[in-house]
Coordinates of C-alpha atoms in Angstrom, one line a residue:
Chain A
X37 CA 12.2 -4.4 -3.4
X38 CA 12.3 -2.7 0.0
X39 CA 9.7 -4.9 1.1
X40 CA 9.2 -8.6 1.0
X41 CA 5.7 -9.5 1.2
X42 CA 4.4 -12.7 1.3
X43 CA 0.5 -14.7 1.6
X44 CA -0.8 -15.5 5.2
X45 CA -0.5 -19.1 4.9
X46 CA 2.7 -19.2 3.7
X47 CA 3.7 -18.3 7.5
X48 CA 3.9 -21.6 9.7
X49 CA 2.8 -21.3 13.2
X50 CA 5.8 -20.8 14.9
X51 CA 6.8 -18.0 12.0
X52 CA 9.0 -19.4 10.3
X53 CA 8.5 -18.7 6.6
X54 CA 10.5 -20.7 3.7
X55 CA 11.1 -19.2 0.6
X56 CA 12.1 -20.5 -2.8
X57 CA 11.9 -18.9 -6.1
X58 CA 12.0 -15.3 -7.0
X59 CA 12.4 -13.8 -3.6
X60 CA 14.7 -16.7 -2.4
X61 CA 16.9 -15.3 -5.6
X62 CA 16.3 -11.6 -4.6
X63 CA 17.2 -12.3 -1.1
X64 CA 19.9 -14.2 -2.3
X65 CA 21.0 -11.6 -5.0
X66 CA 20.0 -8.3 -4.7
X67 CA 20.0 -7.9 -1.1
X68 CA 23.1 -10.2 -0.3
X69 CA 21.7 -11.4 2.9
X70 CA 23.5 -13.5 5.6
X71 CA 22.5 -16.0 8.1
X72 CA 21.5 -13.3 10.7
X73 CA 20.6 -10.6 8.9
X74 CA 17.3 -8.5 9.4
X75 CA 14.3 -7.7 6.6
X76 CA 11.6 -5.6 6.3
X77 CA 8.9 -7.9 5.5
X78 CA 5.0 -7.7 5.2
X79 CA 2.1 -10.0 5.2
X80 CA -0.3 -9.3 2.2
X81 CA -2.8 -7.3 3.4
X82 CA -1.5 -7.2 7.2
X83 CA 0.9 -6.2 9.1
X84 CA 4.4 -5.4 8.2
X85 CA 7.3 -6.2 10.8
X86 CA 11.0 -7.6 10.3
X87 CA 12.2 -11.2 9.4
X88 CA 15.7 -12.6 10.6
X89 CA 17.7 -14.9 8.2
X90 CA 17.8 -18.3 9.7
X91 CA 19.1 -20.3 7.0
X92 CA 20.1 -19.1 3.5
X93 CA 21.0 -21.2 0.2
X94 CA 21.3 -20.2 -3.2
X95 CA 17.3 -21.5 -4.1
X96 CA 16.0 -21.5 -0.2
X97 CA 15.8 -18.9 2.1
X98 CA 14.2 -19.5 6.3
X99 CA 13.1 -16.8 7.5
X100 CA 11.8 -16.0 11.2
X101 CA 9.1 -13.2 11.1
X102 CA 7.9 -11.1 13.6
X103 CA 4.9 -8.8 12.3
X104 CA 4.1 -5.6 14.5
X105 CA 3.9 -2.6 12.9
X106 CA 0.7 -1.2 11.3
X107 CA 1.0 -0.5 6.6
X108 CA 0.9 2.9 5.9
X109 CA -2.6 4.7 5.5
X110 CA -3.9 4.3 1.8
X111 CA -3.7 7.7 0.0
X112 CA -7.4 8.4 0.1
X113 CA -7.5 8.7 -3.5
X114 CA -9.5 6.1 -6.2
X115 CA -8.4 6.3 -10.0
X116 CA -10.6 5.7 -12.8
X117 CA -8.9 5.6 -15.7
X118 CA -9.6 4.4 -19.6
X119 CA -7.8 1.1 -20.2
X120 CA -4.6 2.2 -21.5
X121 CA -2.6 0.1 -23.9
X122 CA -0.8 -3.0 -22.0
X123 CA 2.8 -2.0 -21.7
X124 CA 0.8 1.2 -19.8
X125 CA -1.4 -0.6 -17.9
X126 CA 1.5 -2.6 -16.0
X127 CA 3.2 0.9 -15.3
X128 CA -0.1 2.6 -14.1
X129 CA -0.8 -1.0 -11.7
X130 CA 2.1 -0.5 -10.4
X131 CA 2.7 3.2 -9.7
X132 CA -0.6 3.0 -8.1
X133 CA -0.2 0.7 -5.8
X134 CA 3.2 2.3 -4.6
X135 CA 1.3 5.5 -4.1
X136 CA -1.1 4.1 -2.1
X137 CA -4.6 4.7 -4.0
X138 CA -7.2 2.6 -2.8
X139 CA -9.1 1.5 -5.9
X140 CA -8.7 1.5 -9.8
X141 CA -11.4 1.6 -12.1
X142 CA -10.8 0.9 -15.3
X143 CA -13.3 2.1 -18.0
X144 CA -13.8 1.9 -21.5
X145 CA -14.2 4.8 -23.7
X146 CA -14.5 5.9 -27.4
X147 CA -10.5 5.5 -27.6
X148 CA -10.2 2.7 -25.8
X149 CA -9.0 -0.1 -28.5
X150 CA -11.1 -3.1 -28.5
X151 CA -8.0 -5.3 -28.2
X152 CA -7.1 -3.7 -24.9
X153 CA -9.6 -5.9 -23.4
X154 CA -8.1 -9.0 -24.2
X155 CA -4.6 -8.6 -22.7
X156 CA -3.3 -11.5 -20.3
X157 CA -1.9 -8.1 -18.4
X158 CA -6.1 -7.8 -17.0
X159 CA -5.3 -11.9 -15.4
X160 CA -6.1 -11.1 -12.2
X161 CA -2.9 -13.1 -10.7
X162 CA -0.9 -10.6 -13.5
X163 CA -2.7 -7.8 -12.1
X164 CA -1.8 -8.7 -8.4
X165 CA 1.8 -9.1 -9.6
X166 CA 2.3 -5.5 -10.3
X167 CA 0.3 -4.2 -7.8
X168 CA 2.6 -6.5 -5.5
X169 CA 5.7 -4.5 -7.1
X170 CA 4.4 -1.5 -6.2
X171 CA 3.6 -2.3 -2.4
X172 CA 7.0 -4.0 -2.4
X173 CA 8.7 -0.6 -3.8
X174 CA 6.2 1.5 -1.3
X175 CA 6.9 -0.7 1.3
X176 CA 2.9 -1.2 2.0
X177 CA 1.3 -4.6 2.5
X178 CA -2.5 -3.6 1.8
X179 CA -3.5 -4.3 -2.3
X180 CA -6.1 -1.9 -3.6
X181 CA -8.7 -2.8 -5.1
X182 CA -9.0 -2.8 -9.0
X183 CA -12.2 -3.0 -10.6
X184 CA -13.4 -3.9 -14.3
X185 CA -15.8 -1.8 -16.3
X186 CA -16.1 -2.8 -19.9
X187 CA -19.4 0.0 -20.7
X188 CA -19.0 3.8 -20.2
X189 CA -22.2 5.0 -19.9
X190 CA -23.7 2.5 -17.4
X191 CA -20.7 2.9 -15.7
X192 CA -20.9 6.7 -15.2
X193 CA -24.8 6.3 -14.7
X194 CA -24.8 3.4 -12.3
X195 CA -21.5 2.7 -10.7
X196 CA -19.8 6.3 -10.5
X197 CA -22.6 8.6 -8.1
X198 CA -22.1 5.3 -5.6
X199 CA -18.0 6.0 -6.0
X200 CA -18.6 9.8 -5.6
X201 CA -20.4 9.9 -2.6
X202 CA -17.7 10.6 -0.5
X203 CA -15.4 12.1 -2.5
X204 CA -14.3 15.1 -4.6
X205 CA -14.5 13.7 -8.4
X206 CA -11.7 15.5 -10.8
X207 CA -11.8 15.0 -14.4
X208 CA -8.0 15.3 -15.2
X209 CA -8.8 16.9 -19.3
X210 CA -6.9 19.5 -20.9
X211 CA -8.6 23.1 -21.1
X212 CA -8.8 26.2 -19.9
X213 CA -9.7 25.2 -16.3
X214 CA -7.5 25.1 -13.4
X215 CA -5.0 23.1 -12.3
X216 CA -5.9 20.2 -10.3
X217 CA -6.0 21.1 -6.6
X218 CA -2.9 19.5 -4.4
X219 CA -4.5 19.4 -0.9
X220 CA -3.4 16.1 0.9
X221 CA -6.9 16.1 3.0
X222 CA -9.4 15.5 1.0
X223 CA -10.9 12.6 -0.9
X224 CA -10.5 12.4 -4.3
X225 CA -11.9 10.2 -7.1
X226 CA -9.2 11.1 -10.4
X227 CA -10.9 10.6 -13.5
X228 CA -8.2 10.1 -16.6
X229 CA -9.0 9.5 -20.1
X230 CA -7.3 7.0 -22.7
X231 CA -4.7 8.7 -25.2
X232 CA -6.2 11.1 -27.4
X233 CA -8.9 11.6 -24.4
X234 CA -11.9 11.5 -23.8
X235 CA -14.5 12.2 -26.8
X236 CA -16.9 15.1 -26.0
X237 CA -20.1 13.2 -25.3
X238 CA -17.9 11.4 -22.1
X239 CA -16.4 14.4 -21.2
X240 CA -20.1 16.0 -21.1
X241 CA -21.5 12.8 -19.2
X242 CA -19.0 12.7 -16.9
X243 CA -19.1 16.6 -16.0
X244 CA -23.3 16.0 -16.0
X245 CA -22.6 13.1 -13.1
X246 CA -20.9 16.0 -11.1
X247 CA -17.1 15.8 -12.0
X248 CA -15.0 18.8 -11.9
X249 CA -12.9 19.3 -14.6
X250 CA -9.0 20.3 -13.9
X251 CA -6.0 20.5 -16.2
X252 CA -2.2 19.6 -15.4
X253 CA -0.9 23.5 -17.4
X254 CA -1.3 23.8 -21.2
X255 CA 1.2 20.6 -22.1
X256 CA -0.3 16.8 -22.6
X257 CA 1.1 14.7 -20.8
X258 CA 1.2 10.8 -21.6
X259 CA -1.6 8.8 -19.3
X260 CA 1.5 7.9 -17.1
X261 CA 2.9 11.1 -16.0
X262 CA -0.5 12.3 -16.1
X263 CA -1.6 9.8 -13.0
X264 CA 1.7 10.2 -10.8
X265 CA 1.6 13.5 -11.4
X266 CA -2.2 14.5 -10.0
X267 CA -0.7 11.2 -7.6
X268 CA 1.8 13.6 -6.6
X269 CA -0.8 17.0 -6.1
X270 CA -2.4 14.1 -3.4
X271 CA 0.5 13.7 -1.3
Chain B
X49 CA 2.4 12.5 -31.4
X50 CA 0.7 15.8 -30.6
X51 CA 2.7 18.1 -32.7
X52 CA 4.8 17.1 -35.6
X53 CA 8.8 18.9 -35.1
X54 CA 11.3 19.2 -37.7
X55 CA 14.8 21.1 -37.9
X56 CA 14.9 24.4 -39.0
X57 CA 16.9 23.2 -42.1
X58 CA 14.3 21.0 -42.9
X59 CA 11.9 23.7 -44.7
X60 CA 13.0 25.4 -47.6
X61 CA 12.4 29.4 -48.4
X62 CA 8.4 29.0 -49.7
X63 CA 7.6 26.7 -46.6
X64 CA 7.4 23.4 -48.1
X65 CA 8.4 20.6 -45.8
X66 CA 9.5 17.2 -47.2
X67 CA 9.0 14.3 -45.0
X68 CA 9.7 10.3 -45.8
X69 CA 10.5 7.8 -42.5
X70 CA 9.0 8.1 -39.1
X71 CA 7.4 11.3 -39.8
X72 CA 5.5 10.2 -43.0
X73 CA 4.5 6.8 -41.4
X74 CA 2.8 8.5 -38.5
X75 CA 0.9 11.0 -40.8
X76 CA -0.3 8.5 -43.0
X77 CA -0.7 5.4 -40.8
X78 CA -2.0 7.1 -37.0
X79 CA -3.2 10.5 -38.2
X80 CA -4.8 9.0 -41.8
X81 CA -4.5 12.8 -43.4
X82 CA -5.6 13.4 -46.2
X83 CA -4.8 16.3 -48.8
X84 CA -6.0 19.3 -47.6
X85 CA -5.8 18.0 -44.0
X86 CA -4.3 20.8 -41.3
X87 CA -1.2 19.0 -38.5
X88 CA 0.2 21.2 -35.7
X89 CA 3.6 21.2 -36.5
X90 CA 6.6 22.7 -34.8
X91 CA 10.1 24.4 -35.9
X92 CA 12.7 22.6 -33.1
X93 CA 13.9 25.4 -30.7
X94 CA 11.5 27.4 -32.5
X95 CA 7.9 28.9 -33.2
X96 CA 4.9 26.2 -33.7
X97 CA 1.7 26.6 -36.1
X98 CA 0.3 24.6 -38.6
X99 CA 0.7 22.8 -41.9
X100 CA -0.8 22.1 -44.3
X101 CA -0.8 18.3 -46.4
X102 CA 0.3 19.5 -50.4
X103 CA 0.6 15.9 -50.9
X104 CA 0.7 12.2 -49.2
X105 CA 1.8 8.9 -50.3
X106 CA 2.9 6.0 -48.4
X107 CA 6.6 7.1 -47.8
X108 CA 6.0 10.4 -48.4
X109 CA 4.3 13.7 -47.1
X110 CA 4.5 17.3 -48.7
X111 CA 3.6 19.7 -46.4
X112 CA 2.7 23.3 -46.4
X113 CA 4.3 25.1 -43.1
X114 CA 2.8 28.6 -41.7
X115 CA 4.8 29.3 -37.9
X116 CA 2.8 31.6 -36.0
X117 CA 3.0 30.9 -32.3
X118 CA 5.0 30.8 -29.5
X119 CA 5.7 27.7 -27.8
X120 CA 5.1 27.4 -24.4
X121 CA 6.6 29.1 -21.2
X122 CA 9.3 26.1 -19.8
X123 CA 8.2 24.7 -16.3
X124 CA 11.1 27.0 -13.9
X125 CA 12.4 23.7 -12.8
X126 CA 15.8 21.9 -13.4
X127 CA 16.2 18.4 -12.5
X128 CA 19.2 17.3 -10.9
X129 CA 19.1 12.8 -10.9
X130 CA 21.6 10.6 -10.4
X131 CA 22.3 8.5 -13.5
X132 CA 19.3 6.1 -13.7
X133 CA 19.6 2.6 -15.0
X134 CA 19.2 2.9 -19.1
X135 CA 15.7 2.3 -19.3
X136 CA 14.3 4.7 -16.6
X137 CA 17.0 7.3 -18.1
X138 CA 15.3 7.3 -21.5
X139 CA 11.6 7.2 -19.6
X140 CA 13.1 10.1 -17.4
X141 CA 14.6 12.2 -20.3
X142 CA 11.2 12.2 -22.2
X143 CA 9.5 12.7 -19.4
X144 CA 11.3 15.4 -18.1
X145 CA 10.8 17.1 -22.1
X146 CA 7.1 16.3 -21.7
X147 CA 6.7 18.6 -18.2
X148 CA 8.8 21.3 -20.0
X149 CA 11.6 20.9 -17.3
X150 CA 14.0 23.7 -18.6
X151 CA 17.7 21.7 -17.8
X152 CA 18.3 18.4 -17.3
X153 CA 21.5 17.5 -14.9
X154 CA 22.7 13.9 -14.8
X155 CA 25.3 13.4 -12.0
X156 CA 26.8 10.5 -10.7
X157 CA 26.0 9.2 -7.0
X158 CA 27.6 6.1 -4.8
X159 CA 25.0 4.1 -5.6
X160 CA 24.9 4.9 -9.1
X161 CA 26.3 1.5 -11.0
X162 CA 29.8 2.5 -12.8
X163 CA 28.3 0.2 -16.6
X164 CA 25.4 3.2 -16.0
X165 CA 27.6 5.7 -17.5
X166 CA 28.2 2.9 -20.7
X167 CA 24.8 3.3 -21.7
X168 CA 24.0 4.0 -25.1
X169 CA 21.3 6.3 -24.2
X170 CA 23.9 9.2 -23.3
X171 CA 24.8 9.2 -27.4
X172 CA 23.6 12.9 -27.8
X173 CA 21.9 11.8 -30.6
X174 CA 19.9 9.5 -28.5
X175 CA 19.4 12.1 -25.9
X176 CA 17.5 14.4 -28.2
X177 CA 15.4 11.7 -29.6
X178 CA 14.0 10.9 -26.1
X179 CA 13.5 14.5 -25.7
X180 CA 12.1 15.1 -29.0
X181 CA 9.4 12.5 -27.9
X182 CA 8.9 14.4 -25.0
X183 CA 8.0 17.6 -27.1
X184 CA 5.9 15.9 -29.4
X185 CA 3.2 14.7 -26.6
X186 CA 3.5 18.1 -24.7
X187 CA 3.2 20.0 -28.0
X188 CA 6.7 22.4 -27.3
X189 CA 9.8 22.9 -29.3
X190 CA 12.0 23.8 -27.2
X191 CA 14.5 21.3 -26.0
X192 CA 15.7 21.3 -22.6
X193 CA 20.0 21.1 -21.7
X194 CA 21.1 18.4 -20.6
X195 CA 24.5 18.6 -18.5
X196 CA 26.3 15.2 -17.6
X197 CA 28.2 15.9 -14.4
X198 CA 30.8 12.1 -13.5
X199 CA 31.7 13.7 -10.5
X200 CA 29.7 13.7 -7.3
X201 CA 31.9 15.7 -5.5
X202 CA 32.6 18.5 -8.1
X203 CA 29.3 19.1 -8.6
X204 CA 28.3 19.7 -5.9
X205 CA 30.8 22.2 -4.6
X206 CA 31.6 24.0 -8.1
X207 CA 28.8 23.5 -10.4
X208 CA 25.5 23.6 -7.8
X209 CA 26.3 27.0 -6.3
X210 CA 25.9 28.7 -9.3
X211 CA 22.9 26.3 -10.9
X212 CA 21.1 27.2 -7.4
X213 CA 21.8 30.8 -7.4
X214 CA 18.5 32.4 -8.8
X215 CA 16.4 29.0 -7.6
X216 CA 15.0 27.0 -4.4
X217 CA 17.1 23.6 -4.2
X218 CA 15.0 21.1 -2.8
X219 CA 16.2 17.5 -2.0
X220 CA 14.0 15.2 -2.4
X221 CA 15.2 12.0 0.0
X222 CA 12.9 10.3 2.2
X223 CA 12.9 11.4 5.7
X224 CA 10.8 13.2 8.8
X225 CA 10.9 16.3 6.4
X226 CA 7.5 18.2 5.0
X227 CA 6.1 17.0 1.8
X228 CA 7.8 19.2 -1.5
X229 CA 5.8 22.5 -1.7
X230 CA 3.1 22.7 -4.2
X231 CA 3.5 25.9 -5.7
X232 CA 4.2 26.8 -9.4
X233 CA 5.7 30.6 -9.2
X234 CA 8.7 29.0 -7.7
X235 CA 11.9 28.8 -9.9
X236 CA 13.4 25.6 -8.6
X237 CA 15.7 23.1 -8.7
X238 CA 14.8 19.4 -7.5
X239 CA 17.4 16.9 -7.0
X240 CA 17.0 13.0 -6.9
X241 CA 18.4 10.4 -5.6
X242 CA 19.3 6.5 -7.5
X243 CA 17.6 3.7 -6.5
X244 CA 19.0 3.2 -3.1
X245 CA 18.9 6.8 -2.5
X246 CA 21.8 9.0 -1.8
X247 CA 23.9 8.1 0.8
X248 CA 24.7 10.2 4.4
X249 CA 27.8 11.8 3.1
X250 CA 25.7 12.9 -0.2
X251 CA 22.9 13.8 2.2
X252 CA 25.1 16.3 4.0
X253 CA 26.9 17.7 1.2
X254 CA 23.7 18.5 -0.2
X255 CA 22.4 19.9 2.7
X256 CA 25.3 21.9 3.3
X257 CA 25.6 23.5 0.1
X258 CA 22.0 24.7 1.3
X259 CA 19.5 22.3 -0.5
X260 CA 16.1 21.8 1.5
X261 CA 15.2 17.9 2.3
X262 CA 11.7 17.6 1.2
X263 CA 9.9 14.4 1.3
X264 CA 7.1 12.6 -0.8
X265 CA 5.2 11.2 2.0
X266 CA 6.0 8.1 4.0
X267 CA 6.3 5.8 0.9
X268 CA 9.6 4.7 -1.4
X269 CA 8.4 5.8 -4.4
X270 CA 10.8 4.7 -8.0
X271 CA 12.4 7.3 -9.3
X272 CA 10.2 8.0 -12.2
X273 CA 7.6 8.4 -9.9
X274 CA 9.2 10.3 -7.4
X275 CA 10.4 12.9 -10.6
X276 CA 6.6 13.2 -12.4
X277 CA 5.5 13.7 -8.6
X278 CA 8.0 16.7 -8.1
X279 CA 7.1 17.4 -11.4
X280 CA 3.3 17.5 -11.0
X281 CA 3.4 19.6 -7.4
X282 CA 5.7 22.5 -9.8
X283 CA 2.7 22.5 -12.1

């Protein structure tokens, strides 16, 4: 945690903000703080700034905030990406909020499983959990947005030329195409498929709705190191 | 699993490979062959091709093995990381096999903890397995060294010279430093820091031994992120 976020109202008007739980224990813990002592800390979704430690016990932690620095501009980058398998979903939340996309679509496809759809990870409190790990690793307080589409076509005929408009659509598939671009300007929507990829009626309608299809070199990489990787062409 | 690897032991003189465990689980029970059925199959440190399925039963798969190609060209980058916690080493190891990173350099940093070096994971035997899993979803055989180094100091002024002397030794630590190139001709060698990152006296021996600080943007990224996104801008 290099940043401690926390919810608007948990701030009292004169900014003192009492924490108990998790965060009281990482303050506590991990960090080893002292009466005294300064944090980084963040509001969720607003400004970032530094906190001194007023009073600290072993479950309770008083901190006084002061918030005046701006987050981080949001990579200008939206994933979609095939609902991957739970334990991968949490990773991907995560590692995409700490690179600073600003939306995630997540699609069904042929090779989705059906049981993906039912996992408590897609709660949307468990959702904001690991997005809130990755601002807190990132040190960004602004959440991006994540989005739920459980039908492929309608979502590539309806949803995607709105989410295209401004932006360069990739189709990260493996092929003899060239590498995805790594240009920090430009906007990009990343299109990933589900393990095994996509089948080749998506991978025809998503190329029909204008996506360009790149590859990450002749090796497949798992859906993971596939999305920090074309993360890391953004920077 | 995208290619199935054995040992070169493994296949006697007409070809015929005899699998039972893992192996013959994951034909029968992912892949479903059949008889007759064609696998992508690869000799470990070797040439890759096909096989094909003589017969299947639940424990058991006879296969029929015909090496014809090469594997792929390694990625000309070595990783240099201090010693992760145990379960981002064994994410990092496979993931490092998966990008076809050629040598793998785990060295030991202040803010590595000392029970890190306890970790089961550093069995050889454990070692490859990560690795292997690596090859399997790249579809390679070949398995990348990897060079334990306890020693900060030693490293750096006895083994680095020589591991940088045909490469460009970039330090990746965050900082007011341009982003890590994206180029892929490049024979490199990226280092990384622990959680924590280095600290200023590992910053300057690194530096002095003539490693460039590169940066991944403004954000703290984890170090499995921070290595696929090196990674990813060497593709």
């Amino acid at each position: 945690m290099n940043l401690l976020l926390f919810s608007a109202g948990e701030c009292d008007t004169e900014g003192q903000l009492h924490l108990s739980g998790r965060r009281a224990q990482h303050v506590c813990q991990v960090l080893k703080a002292r009466a005294g002592d300064q944090l980084v800390v963040g509001e969720i979704n607003g400004l970032m700034g530094h906190a001194q430690v007023v009073a600290i016990e072993p479950q309770y932690v008083q901190l006084s905030v002061t918030l005046d620095q701006r987050p981080p501009a949001k990579l200008p980058v939206s994933l979609v990406v095939a609902l991957p398998r739970p334990k991968m979903l949490r990773r991907i939340l995560r590692a995409a909020a700490e690179f600073g996309v600003d939306n995630i679509h997540l699609i069904n496809s042929y090779r989705v499983e059906k049981s993906y759809w039912q996992t408590p990870v897609l709660a949307p409190d468990t959702v904001r959990d690991y997005l809130l790990q990755g601002l807190e690793q990132a040190r960004d307080t602004m959440l991006p947005g994540v989005h739920v589409h459980k039908r492929f076509k309608p979502f590539v005929e309806d949803d995607l030329p709105a989410l295209m408009a401004d932006r360069e659509a990739l189709l990260a598939h493996p092929g003899n195409v060239p590498v995805a671009p790594a240009e920090p300007t430009r906007r990009r929507l990343l299109v990933i498929g589900p393990e095994g990829g996509f089948i080749p009626y998506e991978v025809e309608k998503l190329l029909a709705a204008g996506c360009r299809q790149v590859s990450l070199g002749t090796r497949i990489l798992r859906v993971e190191n596939a999305v920090a990787a074309l993360l890391g062409r953004a920077l």
